[in-house]
Amino acid sequence: QSALTQPPSVSGSPGQSVTISCTGSSRDVGSYNRVSWYQQPPGTAPKLIIFEVSNRPSGVPDRFSGSKSGNTASLTISGLQAEDEADYYCSSGTSSDKVVFGEGTKLTVL
Amino acid sequence: EVQLLESGGGLVQPGGSLRLSCAASGFTFKNFALSWVRQAPGKGLEWVSSISARADATYYGDSVKGRFTISRSDSTNTVFLQMSSLRPEDTALYYCARRFVYSSSWFYFGNWGQGTLVTVSS
């Protein structure tokens, strides 16, 4: 049950777009559309922002989008805003009825 | 409003036991799978355990399987995590989380509590 691989950090200026990758294996990301993404600003609980690879819960801006290709999922944030600065985690259900999270990516808005 | 309130955390010696509770309100408790997710200080999220809505299925992460037990009480709207044989690496903030309302899949966590801190140290 190894953690999914994410870049430790990404950054962008307001208005720009950034993409965070999330690489797993054929036992998780690659075989199922069970990928989700969570946003965690400092000192707060995580918030679900993407489920089933690319679906947004109600209230999540459409600036947030998700996709998947093979064993790698991606979260793209367009039109960066200062309030987007947070840690982001991907997650996937696995073939053995478990959940695995990514290592987390710190987004800095310059 | 959905509320999840964790309690039971504290300082415990290695090898000891602790029971966490999560009191839920604001929704029909018996209809939702519930989970525990932890976060070590300064580290990332780690899924710990989940229990189905009817309590007929439980799931555990590899690092806690055999040491932790999840359960629920529909009469008190509470989910529990019984932790035994605790190790220093179990030190973390333990979050209670509810299944996302718009999916039948238990592994999407749509609502979270604020967490209860468990510290395992001598």
Tab-separated table of C-alpha atoms in Angstrom:
chain	number	residue	atom	x	y	z
A	1	GLN	CA	0.000	0.000	0.000
A	2	SER	CA	2.471	2.639	-1.168
A	3	ALA	CA	1.479	6.279	-1.292
A	4	LEU	CA	0.685	7.756	-4.680
A	5	THR	CA	3.471	9.949	-6.069
A	6	GLN	CA	2.912	13.704	-6.215
A	7	PRO	CA	5.393	16.558	-6.696
A	8	PRO	CA	6.265	18.111	-3.306
A	9	SER	CA	5.504	21.615	-4.509
A	10	VAL	CA	4.190	23.678	-7.392
A	11	SER	CA	3.774	27.399	-7.787
A	12	GLY	CA	2.174	29.942	-10.060
A	13	SER	CA	1.213	33.571	-10.286
A	14	PRO	CA	-2.355	34.826	-9.955
A	15	GLY	CA	-4.317	34.153	-13.126
A	16	GLN	CA	-1.994	31.395	-14.310
A	17	SER	CA	-2.715	27.663	-14.466
A	18	VAL	CA	-0.953	24.880	-12.606
A	19	THR	CA	-1.211	21.118	-12.883
A	20	ILE	CA	-0.492	18.610	-10.125
A	21	SER	CA	0.232	15.034	-11.120
A	22	CYS	CA	-0.566	11.905	-9.152
A	23	THR	CA	1.055	8.635	-10.214
A	24	GLY	CA	-0.053	5.251	-8.981
A	25	SER	CA	-0.205	1.783	-10.469
A	26	SER	CA	-2.498	-0.663	-12.191
A	27	ARG	CA	-3.758	-1.662	-8.727
A	28	ASP	CA	-5.259	1.754	-8.065
A	29	VAL	CA	-5.251	4.824	-10.323
A	30	GLY	CA	-4.802	2.848	-13.527
A	31	SER	CA	-7.636	0.403	-13.133
A	32	TYR	CA	-10.496	2.364	-11.638
A	33	ASN	CA	-12.147	5.738	-11.884
A	34	ARG	CA	-11.898	6.042	-8.099
A	35	VAL	CA	-9.613	9.045	-8.031
A	36	SER	CA	-10.392	12.025	-5.835
A	37	TRP	CA	-8.607	15.224	-4.832
A	38	TYR	CA	-8.609	17.117	-1.536
A	39	GLN	CA	-7.627	20.671	-0.705
A	40	GLN	CA	-6.199	21.421	2.738
A	41	PRO	CA	-5.367	25.022	3.663
A	42	PRO	CA	-3.016	25.329	6.654
A	43	GLY	CA	-4.566	24.381	9.982
A	44	THR	CA	-7.829	23.118	8.504
A	45	ALA	CA	-9.436	19.792	7.684
A	46	PRO	CA	-9.253	18.506	4.092
A	47	LYS	CA	-12.028	19.362	1.636
A	48	LEU	CA	-13.149	17.161	-1.263
A	49	ILE	CA	-12.790	19.078	-4.538
A	50	ILE	CA	-12.821	16.312	-7.193
A	51	PHE	CA	-14.343	12.813	-7.170
A	52	GLU	CA	-14.557	10.047	-9.770
A	53	VAL	CA	-11.523	11.523	-11.565
A	54	SER	CA	-13.182	14.648	-12.920
A	55	ASN	CA	-16.408	15.479	-11.093
A	56	ARG	CA	-16.730	18.541	-8.888
A	57	PRO	CA	-18.903	18.662	-5.775
A	58	SER	CA	-21.403	21.473	-5.644
A	59	GLY	CA	-19.756	24.748	-4.677
A	60	VAL	CA	-16.294	23.926	-6.032
A	61	PRO	CA	-15.329	26.467	-8.711
A	62	ASP	CA	-14.995	25.203	-12.275
A	63	ARG	CA	-11.419	26.493	-12.209
A	64	PHE	CA	-10.643	23.104	-10.667
A	65	SER	CA	-10.595	20.177	-13.083
A	66	GLY	CA	-9.410	16.593	-12.976
A	67	SER	CA	-8.308	14.044	-15.535
A	68	LYS	CA	-6.552	10.701	-15.848
A	69	SER	CA	-4.315	8.940	-18.331
A	70	GLY	CA	-3.069	5.462	-17.597
A	71	ASN	CA	-1.647	5.291	-14.077
A	72	THR	CA	-1.450	9.070	-13.678
A	73	ALA	CA	-4.203	11.424	-12.571
A	74	SER	CA	-3.954	15.194	-12.755
A	75	LEU	CA	-5.525	18.199	-11.073
A	76	THR	CA	-5.474	21.474	-12.988
A	77	ILE	CA	-6.243	24.795	-11.358
A	78	SER	CA	-6.794	27.596	-13.825
A	79	GLY	CA	-7.048	31.303	-13.087
A	80	LEU	CA	-5.026	30.913	-9.881
A	81	GLN	CA	-6.195	32.929	-6.919
A	82	ALA	CA	-4.457	33.671	-3.633
A	83	GLU	CA	-7.077	31.617	-1.784
A	84	ASP	CA	-5.995	28.506	-3.713
A	85	GLU	CA	-2.774	28.359	-1.707
A	86	ALA	CA	-2.993	25.061	0.169
A	87	ASP	CA	-1.813	21.457	0.252
A	88	TYR	CA	-3.445	19.175	-2.308
A	89	TYR	CA	-3.807	15.417	-1.992
A	90	CYS	CA	-4.930	12.854	-4.517
A	91	SER	CA	-6.543	9.611	-3.434
A	92	SER	CA	-7.606	6.372	-5.059
A	93	GLY	CA	-9.571	3.313	-4.163
A	94	THR	CA	-7.584	0.148	-4.756
A	95	SER	CA	-8.158	-3.381	-6.009
A	96	SER	CA	-7.949	-4.691	-2.443
A	97	ASP	CA	-10.708	-2.473	-1.008
A	98	LYS	CA	-8.361	0.052	0.487
A	99	VAL	CA	-7.721	3.747	-0.007
A	100	VAL	CA	-4.342	5.229	-0.771
A	101	PHE	CA	-3.483	8.921	-0.604
A	102	GLY	CA	-0.812	10.797	-2.457
A	103	GLU	CA	2.153	12.311	-0.666
A	104	GLY	CA	0.698	15.791	-0.987
A	105	THR	CA	1.652	18.877	-3.005
A	106	LYS	CA	2.084	22.350	-1.583
A	107	LEU	CA	0.719	25.009	-3.924
A	108	THR	CA	2.244	28.460	-3.557
A	109	VAL	CA	0.591	31.424	-5.257
A	110	LEU	CA	3.385	33.886	-5.994
B	1	GLU	CA	-25.587	20.945	9.027
B	2	VAL	CA	-23.356	17.882	9.059
B	3	GLN	CA	-21.148	17.774	12.130
B	4	LEU	CA	-18.498	15.258	13.115
B	5	LEU	CA	-16.924	15.694	16.530
B	6	GLU	CA	-13.943	13.531	17.438
B	7	SER	CA	-12.812	12.865	20.987
B	8	GLY	CA	-10.668	10.469	22.976
B	9	GLY	CA	-7.217	11.517	21.875
B	10	GLY	CA	-4.351	12.062	24.274
B	11	LEU	CA	-0.931	10.915	25.382
B	12	VAL	CA	-0.373	7.160	25.629
B	13	GLN	CA	2.726	5.030	26.142
B	14	PRO	CA	4.007	2.683	23.443
B	15	GLY	CA	2.138	-0.603	23.630
B	16	GLY	CA	-0.891	1.069	25.173
B	17	SER	CA	-4.485	1.389	24.012
B	18	LEU	CA	-6.869	4.220	23.272
B	19	ARG	CA	-10.448	4.475	22.036
B	20	LEU	CA	-11.452	7.317	19.752
B	21	SER	CA	-15.059	8.407	19.284
B	22	CYS	CA	-16.734	10.456	16.584
B	23	ALA	CA	-20.169	11.847	17.393
B	24	ALA	CA	-22.185	12.624	14.274
B	25	SER	CA	-25.173	14.894	13.771
B	26	GLY	CA	-27.086	16.649	11.030
B	27	PHE	CA	-27.723	13.599	8.820
B	28	THR	CA	-29.227	10.099	8.841
B	29	PHE	CA	-26.321	8.287	10.425
B	30	LYS	CA	-27.341	4.745	9.475
B	31	ASN	CA	-27.202	5.583	5.761
B	32	PHE	CA	-23.532	6.471	5.572
B	33	ALA	CA	-20.187	4.709	5.636
B	34	LEU	CA	-17.710	6.358	7.975
B	35	SER	CA	-13.945	6.423	8.076
B	36	TRP	CA	-10.872	7.439	10.010
B	37	VAL	CA	-8.011	9.257	8.301
B	38	ARG	CA	-4.888	10.383	10.146
B	39	GLN	CA	-2.192	12.974	9.609
B	40	ALA	CA	1.124	12.844	11.428
B	41	PRO	CA	2.512	16.251	12.414
B	42	GLY	CA	3.778	18.032	9.302
B	43	LYS	CA	3.023	15.002	7.132
B	44	GLY	CA	0.424	13.881	4.624
B	45	LEU	CA	-2.906	12.128	4.910
B	46	GLU	CA	-3.108	8.400	5.600
B	47	TRP	CA	-6.309	6.383	5.389
B	48	VAL	CA	-6.771	4.257	8.511
B	49	SER	CA	-10.097	2.438	8.436
B	50	SER	CA	-13.671	2.507	7.161
B	51	ILE	CA	-16.959	0.869	8.096
B	52	SER	CA	-19.982	0.379	5.858
B	53	ALA	CA	-23.363	1.902	6.564
B	54	ARG	CA	-24.767	-1.390	7.810
B	55	ALA	CA	-21.559	-2.333	9.646
B	56	ASP	CA	-21.352	-5.517	7.553
B	57	ALA	CA	-17.980	-4.583	6.114
B	58	THR	CA	-14.863	-3.076	7.631
B	59	TYR	CA	-11.650	-2.052	5.928
B	60	TYR	CA	-8.194	-1.342	7.314
B	61	GLY	CA	-4.925	0.105	6.164
B	62	ASP	CA	-1.939	-2.236	6.193
B	63	SER	CA	-0.177	-0.297	8.943
B	64	VAL	CA	-3.028	-0.733	11.454
B	65	LYS	CA	-4.614	-4.049	10.457
B	66	GLY	CA	-4.717	-6.385	13.429
B	67	ARG	CA	-4.161	-3.559	15.933
B	68	PHE	CA	-7.105	-1.213	15.307
B	69	THR	CA	-10.826	-2.007	15.253
B	70	ILE	CA	-13.537	0.219	13.836
B	71	SER	CA	-17.149	-0.024	14.986
B	72	ARG	CA	-20.311	2.051	15.043
B	73	SER	CA	-23.416	2.594	17.138
B	74	ASP	CA	-26.520	3.679	15.260
B	75	SER	CA	-28.322	4.235	18.554
B	76	THR	CA	-25.868	6.957	19.596
B	77	ASN	CA	-24.764	8.105	16.107
B	78	THR	CA	-21.158	7.410	16.996
B	79	VAL	CA	-18.263	5.697	15.245
B	80	PHE	CA	-15.361	4.342	17.241
B	81	LEU	CA	-11.739	3.440	16.648
B	82	GLN	CA	-10.263	1.074	19.199
B	83	MET	CA	-6.478	1.293	18.988
B	84	SER	CA	-4.157	-1.169	20.673
B	85	SER	CA	-0.439	-2.011	20.603
B	86	LEU	CA	0.186	1.633	19.835
B	87	ARG	CA	3.507	2.704	18.357
B	88	PRO	CA	5.243	6.089	18.180
B	89	GLU	CA	4.502	6.137	14.438
B	90	ASP	CA	0.775	6.143	15.252
B	91	THR	CA	1.186	9.700	16.571
B	92	ALA	CA	-1.136	11.830	14.465
B	93	LEU	CA	-4.257	13.945	14.238
B	94	TYR	CA	-7.097	11.492	13.662
B	95	TYR	CA	-9.947	12.742	11.497
B	96	CYS	CA	-13.404	11.222	11.273
B	97	ALA	CA	-14.906	11.453	7.780
B	98	ARG	CA	-18.267	10.692	6.196
B	99	ARG	CA	-18.953	9.248	2.754
B	100	PHE	CA	-19.588	11.912	0.143
B	101	VAL	CA	-23.344	12.282	-0.141
B	102	TYR	CA	-23.493	12.248	-3.960
B	103	SER	CA	-21.655	8.970	-4.410
B	104	SER	CA	-22.421	5.463	-3.235
B	105	SER	CA	-18.705	4.757	-2.983
B	106	TRP	CA	-17.385	4.731	0.565
B	107	PHE	CA	-13.897	5.943	-0.404
B	108	TYR	CA	-14.849	9.527	-1.168
B	109	PHE	CA	-14.743	11.569	2.030
B	110	GLY	CA	-17.187	14.430	1.734
B	111	ASN	CA	-17.339	15.708	5.321
B	112	TRP	CA	-14.583	15.835	7.912
B	113	GLY	CA	-14.328	16.591	11.591
B	114	GLN	CA	-11.609	18.756	13.092
B	115	GLY	CA	-9.630	15.821	14.428
B	116	THR	CA	-8.361	14.530	17.761
B	117	LEU	CA	-4.645	14.341	18.503
B	118	VAL	CA	-3.058	11.053	19.553
B	119	THR	CA	0.488	11.122	20.871
B	120	VAL	CA	2.331	7.856	21.500
B	121	SER	CA	5.408	8.483	23.607
B	122	SER	CA	7.116	7.325	26.764
